[in-house]
mmCIF file of C-alpha atoms in Angstrom:
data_model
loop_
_atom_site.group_PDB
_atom_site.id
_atom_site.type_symbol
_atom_site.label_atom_id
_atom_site.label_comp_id
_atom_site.label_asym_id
_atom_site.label_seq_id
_atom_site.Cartn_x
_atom_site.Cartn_y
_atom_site.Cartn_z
ATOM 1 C CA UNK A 1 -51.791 9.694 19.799
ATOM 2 C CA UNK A 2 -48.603 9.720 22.182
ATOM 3 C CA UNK A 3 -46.768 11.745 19.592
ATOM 4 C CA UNK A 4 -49.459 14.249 18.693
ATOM 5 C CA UNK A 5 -50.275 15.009 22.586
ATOM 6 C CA UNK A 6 -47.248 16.383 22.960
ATOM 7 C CA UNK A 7 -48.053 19.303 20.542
ATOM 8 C CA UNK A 8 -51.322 19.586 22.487
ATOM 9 C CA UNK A 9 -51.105 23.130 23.882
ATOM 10 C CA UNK A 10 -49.567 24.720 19.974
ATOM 11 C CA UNK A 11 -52.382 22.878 18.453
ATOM 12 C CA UNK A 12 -55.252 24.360 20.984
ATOM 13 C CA UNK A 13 -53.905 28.050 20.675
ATOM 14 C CA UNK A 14 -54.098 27.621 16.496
ATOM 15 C CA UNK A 15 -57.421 26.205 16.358
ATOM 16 C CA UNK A 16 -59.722 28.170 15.090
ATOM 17 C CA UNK A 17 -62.872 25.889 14.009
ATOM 18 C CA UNK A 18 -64.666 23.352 16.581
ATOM 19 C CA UNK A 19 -63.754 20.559 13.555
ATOM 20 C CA UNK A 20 -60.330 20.786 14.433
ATOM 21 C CA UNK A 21 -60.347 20.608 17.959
ATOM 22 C CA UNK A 22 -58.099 18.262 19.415
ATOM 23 C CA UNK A 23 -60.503 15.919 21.672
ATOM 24 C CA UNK A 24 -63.137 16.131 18.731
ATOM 25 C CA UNK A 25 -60.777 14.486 16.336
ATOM 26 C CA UNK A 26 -58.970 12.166 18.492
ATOM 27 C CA UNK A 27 -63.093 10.702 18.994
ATOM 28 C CA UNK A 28 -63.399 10.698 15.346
ATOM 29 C CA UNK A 29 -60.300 8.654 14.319
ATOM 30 C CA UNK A 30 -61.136 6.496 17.865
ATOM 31 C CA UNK A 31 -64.362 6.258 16.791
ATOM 32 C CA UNK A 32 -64.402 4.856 13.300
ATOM 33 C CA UNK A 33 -63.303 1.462 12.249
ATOM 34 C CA UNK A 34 -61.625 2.487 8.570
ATOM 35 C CA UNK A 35 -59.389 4.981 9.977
ATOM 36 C CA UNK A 36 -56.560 3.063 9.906
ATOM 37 C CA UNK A 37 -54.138 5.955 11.828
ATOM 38 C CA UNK A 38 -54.210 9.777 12.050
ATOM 39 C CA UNK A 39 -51.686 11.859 10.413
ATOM 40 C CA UNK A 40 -50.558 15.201 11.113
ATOM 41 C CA UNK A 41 -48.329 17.448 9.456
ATOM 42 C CA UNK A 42 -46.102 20.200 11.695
ATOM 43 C CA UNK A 43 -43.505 22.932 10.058
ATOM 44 C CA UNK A 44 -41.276 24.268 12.661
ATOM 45 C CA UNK A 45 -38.401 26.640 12.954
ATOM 46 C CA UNK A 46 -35.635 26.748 15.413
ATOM 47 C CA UNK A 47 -38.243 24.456 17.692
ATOM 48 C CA UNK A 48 -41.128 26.525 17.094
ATOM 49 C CA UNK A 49 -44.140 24.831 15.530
ATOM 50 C CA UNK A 50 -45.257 27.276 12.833
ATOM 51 C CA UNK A 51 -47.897 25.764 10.683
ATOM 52 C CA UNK A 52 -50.050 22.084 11.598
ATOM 53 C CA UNK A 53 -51.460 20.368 9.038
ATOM 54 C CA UNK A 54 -54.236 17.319 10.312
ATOM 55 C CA UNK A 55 -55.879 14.566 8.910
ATOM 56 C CA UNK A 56 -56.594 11.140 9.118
ATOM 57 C CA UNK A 57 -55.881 8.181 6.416
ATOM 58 C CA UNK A 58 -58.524 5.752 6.117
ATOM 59 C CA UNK A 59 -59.474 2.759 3.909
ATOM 60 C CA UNK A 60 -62.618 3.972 2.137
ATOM 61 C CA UNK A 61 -65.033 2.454 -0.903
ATOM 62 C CA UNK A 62 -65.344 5.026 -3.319
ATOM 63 C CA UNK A 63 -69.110 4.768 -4.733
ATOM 64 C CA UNK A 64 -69.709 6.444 -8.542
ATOM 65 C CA UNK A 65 -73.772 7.209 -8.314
ATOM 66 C CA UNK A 66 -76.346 7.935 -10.884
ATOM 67 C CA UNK A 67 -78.958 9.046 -8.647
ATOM 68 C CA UNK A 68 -79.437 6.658 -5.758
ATOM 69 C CA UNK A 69 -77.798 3.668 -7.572
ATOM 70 C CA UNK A 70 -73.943 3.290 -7.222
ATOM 71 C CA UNK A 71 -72.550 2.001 -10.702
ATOM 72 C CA UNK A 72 -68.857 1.512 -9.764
ATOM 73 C CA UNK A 73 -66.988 0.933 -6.728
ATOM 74 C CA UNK A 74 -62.993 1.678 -5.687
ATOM 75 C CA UNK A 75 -61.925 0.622 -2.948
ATOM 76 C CA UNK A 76 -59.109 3.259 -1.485
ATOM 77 C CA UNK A 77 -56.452 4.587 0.907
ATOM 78 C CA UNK A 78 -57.589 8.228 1.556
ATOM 79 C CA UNK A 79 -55.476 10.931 3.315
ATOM 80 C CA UNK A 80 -58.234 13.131 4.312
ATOM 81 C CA UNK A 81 -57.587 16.531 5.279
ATOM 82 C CA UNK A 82 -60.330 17.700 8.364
ATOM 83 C CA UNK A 83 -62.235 20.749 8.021
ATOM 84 C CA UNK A 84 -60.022 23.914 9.445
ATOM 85 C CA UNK A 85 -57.442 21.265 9.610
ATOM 86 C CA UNK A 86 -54.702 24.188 8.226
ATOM 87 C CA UNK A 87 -53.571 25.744 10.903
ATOM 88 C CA UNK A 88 -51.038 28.796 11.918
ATOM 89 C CA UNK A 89 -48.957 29.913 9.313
ATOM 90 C CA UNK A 90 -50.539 29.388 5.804
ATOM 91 C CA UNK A 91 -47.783 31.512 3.425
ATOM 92 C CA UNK A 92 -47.480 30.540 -0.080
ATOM 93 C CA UNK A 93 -44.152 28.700 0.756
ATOM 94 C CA UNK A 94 -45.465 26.838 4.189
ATOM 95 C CA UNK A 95 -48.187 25.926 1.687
ATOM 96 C CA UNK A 96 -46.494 24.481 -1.371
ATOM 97 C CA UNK A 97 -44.010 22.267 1.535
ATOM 98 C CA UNK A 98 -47.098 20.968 2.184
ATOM 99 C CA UNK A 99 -48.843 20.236 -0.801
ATOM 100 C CA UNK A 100 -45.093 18.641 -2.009
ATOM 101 C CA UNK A 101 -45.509 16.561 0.982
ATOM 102 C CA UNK A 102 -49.265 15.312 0.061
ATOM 103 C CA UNK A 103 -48.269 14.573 -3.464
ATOM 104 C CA UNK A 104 -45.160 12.529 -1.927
ATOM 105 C CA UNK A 105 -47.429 10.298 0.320
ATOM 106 C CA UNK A 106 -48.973 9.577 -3.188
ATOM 107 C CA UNK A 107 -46.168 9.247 -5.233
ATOM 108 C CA UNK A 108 -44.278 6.919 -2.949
ATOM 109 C CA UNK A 109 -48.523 5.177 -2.914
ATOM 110 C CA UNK A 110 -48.477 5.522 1.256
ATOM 111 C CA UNK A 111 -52.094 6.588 -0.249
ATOM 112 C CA UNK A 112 -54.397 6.305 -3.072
ATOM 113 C CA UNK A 113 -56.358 9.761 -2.373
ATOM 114 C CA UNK A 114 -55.746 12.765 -0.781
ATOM 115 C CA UNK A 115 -59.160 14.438 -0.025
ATOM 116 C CA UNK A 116 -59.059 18.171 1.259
ATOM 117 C CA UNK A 117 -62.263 19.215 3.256
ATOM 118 C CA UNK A 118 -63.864 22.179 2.393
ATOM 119 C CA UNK A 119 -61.018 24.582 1.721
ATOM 120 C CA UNK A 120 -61.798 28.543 1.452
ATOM 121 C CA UNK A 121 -61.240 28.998 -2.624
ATOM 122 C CA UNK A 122 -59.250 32.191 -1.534
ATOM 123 C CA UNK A 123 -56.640 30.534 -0.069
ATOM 124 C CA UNK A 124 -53.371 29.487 -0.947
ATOM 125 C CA UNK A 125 -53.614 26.372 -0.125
ATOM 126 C CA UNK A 126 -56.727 25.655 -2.054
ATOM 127 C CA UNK A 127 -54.610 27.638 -5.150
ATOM 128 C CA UNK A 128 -52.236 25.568 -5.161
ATOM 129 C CA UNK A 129 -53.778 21.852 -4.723
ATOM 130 C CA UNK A 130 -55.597 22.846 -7.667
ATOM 131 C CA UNK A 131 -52.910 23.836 -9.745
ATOM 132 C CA UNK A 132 -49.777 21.801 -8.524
ATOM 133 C CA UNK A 133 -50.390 18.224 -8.883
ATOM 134 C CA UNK A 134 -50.374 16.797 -12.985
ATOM 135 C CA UNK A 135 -53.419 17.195 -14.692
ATOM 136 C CA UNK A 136 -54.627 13.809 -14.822
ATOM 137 C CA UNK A 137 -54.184 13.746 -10.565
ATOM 138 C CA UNK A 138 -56.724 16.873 -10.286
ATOM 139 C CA UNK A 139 -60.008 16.943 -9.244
ATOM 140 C CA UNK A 140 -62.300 18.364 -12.208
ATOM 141 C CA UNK A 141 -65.518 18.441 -10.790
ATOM 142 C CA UNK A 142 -64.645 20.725 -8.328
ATOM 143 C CA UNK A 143 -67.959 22.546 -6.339
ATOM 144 C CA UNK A 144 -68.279 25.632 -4.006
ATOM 145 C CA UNK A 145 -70.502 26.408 -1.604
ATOM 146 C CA UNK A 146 -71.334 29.877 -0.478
ATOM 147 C CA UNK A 147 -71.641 30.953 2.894
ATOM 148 C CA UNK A 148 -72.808 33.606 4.813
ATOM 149 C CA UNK A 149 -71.891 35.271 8.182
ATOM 150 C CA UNK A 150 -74.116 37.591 10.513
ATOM 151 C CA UNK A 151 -74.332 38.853 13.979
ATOM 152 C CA UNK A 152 -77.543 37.539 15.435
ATOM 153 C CA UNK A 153 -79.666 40.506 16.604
ATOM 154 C CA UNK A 154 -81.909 40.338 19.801
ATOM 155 C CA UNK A 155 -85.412 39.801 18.027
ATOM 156 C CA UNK A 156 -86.488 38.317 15.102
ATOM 157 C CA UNK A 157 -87.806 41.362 14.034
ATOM 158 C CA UNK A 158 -84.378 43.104 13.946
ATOM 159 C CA UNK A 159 -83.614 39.569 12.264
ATOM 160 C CA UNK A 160 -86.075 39.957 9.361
ATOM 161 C CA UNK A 161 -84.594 44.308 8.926
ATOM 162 C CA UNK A 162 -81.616 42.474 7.855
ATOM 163 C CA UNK A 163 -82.727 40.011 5.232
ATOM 164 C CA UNK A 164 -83.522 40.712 1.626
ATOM 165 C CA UNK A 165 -87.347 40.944 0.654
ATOM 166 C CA UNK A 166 -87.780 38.057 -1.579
ATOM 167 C CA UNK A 167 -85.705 36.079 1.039
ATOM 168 C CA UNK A 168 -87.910 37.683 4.220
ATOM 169 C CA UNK A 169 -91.110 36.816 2.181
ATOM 170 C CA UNK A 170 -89.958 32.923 2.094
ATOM 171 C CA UNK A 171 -89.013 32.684 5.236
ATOM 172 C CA UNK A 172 -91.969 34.296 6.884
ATOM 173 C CA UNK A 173 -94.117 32.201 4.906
ATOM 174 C CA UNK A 174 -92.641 29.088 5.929
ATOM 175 C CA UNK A 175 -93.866 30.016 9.032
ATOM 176 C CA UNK A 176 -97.578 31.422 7.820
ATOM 177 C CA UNK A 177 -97.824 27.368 6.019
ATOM 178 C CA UNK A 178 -96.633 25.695 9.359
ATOM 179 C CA UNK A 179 -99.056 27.808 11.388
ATOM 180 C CA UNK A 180 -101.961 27.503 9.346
ATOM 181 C CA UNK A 181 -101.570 23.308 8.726
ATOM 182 C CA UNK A 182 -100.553 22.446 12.519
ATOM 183 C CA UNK A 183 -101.116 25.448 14.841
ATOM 184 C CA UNK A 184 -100.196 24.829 18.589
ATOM 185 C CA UNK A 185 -99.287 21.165 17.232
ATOM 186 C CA UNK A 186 -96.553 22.560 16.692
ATOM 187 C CA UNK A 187 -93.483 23.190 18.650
ATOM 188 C CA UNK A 188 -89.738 24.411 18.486
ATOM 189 C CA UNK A 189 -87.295 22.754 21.553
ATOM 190 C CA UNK A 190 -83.661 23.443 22.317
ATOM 191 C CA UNK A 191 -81.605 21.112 23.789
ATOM 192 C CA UNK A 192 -78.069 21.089 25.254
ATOM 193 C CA UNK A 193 -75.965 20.196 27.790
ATOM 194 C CA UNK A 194 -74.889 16.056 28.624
ATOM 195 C CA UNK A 195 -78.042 15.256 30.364
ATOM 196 C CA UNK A 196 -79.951 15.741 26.947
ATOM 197 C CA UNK A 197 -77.145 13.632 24.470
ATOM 198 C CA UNK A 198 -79.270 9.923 24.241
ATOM 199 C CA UNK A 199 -82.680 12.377 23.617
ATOM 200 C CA UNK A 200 -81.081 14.325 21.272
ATOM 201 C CA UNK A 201 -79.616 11.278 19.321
ATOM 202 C CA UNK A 202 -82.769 9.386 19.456
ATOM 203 C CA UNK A 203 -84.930 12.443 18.167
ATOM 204 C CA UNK A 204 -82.465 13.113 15.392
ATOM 205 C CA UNK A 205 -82.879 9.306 14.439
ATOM 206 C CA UNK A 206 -86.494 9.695 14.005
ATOM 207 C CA UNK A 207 -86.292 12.480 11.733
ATOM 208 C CA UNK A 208 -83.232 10.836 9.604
ATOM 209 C CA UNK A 209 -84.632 7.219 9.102
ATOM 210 C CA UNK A 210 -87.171 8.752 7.039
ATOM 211 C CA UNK A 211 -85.296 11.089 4.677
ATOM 212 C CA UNK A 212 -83.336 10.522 1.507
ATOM 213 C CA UNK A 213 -79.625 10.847 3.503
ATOM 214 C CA UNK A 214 -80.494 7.794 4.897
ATOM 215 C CA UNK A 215 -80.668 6.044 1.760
ATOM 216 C CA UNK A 216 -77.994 7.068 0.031
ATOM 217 C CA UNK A 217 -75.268 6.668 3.566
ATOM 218 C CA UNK A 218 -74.488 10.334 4.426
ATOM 219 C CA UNK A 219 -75.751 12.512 7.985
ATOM 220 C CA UNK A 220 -76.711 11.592 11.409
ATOM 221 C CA UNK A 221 -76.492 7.975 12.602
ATOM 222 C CA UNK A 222 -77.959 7.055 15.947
ATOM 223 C CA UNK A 223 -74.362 5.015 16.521
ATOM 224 C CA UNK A 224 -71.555 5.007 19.533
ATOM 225 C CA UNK A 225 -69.790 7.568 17.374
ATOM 226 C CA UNK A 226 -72.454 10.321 17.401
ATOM 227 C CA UNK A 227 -72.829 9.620 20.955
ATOM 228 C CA UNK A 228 -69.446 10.245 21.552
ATOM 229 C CA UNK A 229 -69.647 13.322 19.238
ATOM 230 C CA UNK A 230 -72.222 14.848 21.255
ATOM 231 C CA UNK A 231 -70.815 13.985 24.666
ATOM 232 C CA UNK A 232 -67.809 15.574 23.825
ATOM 233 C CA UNK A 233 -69.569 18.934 22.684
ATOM 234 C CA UNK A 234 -71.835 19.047 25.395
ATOM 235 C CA UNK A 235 -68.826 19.015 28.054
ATOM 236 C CA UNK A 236 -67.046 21.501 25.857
ATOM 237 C CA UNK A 237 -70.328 23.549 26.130
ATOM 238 C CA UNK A 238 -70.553 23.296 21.946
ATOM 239 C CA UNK A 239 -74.259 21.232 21.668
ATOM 240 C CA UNK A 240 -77.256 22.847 20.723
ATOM 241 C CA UNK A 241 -80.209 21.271 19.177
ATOM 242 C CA UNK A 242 -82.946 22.793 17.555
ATOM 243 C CA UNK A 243 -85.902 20.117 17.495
ATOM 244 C CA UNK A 244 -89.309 20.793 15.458
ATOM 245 C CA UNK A 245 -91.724 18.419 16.157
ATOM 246 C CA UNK A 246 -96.145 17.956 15.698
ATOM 247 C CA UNK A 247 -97.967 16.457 18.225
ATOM 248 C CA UNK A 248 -94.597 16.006 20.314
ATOM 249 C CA UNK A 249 -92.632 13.633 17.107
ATOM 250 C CA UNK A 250 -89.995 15.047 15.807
ATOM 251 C CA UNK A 251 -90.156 15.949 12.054
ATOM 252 C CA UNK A 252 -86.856 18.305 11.448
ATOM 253 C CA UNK A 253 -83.659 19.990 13.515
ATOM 254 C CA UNK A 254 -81.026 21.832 13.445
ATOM 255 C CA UNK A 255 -77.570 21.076 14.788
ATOM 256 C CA UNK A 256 -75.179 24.369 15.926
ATOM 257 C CA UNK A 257 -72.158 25.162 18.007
#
């Protein structure tokens, strides 16, 4: 990490998501046993860094399912992109330089995989590494995921003015179901702040263990990397935890920045 400190302060001023932050993914590579080094790609003119590029490469098993049972495994060398990982100048030509420089770490077979994380389908970056590399190399089973943005108002009743009916009606009688079945059983906590981390972690267990994620190896794991996660966001002043729980266990939760 020597090398990538010293771009430190460029890096902080381009971030834009909290996956990208600098601390939070030096704990992730730090924190994980198959990340074999990180990797970060900088375009720079005349000494000014333009456009950062960061990932991580990894040794990974990639698992083929049907349902819960995996029917093939491949063991790999992936170069995976982070989430908001692009940085600074994304133009079509910073772009393709680096797309030609992910499809010469596989070329030259530095790595098996390069996996890019949740890429906005309207940019050019996501244009082009679906379009540059040869056909056979391409991803066809591509999948979006829609997402919505919205000012929080002040009540929940300003909250509901803003939501479609059919969508309102759901939601309110999620609510109406959970009253009627557990009444004052039930209640809603937040938590935050570093004083809260190990309860947070071992609520979140409680709920996980006993949902399908679990089984099939994806989401929360009560582990020194989640601790480390949450540490980290609670001195950055990121953690908030949303904890449901019925006759004080917790049953569900919600994680946000």
């Amino acid at each position: 990490f020597k090398e990538i400190e010293t771009i430190r302060h460029t890096w902080q001023n381009m971030q834009v998501m909290p996956s990208a932050d600098i601390d939070f993914f030096r704990t992730i590579v730090e924190s994980r046993p198959e990340v074999l080094h990180p990797r970060v790609l900088v375009i720079e003119s005349q000494g000014k860094i333009l456009t950062i590029l960061v990932g991580r490469v990894e040794n990974t098993t990639q698992n083929l399912r049907i349902g819960y049972t995996v029917v093939l495994r491949q063991s790999a060398r992936v170069f995976k992109i982070m989430e908001g990982g692009l940085m600074g100048e994304a133009s079509p030509g910073h772009c393709s330089m680096l797309i030609d420089e992910l499809m010469s770490s596989l070329g030259k077979g530095e790595v098996d995989v390069v996996e890019l994380s949740n890429l906005n389908v309207d940019t050019e970056l996501y244009n082009l590494a679906i379009s540059r590399p040869p056909f056979l190399s391409r991803d066809r089973l591509l999948t979006t995921t829609p997402h919505w943005s919205m000012d929080v108002p002040a009540t929940s009743d300003d909250f509901y003015k803003r939501v479609k009916g059919k969508h309102r009606y759901w939601l309110q009688r999620l609510l109406r179901v959970l009253n009627k079945e557990f009444g004052t059983r039930v209640t809603i906590t937040k938590l935050e702040g570093a004083e809260n981390v190990k309860k947070i972690c071992s609520d979140l267990e409680e709920v996980v263990k006993k949902t399908y994620h679990r089984k099939i190896g994806v989401g929360f794991v009560y582990n020194q990397e989640f601790l480390g996660r949450f540490a980290l966001e609670a001195q950055k002043g990121w953690l908030r935890a949303y904890i449901l729980y019925i006759d004080d266990i917790p049953e569900a939760f919600w994680l946000g920045y």
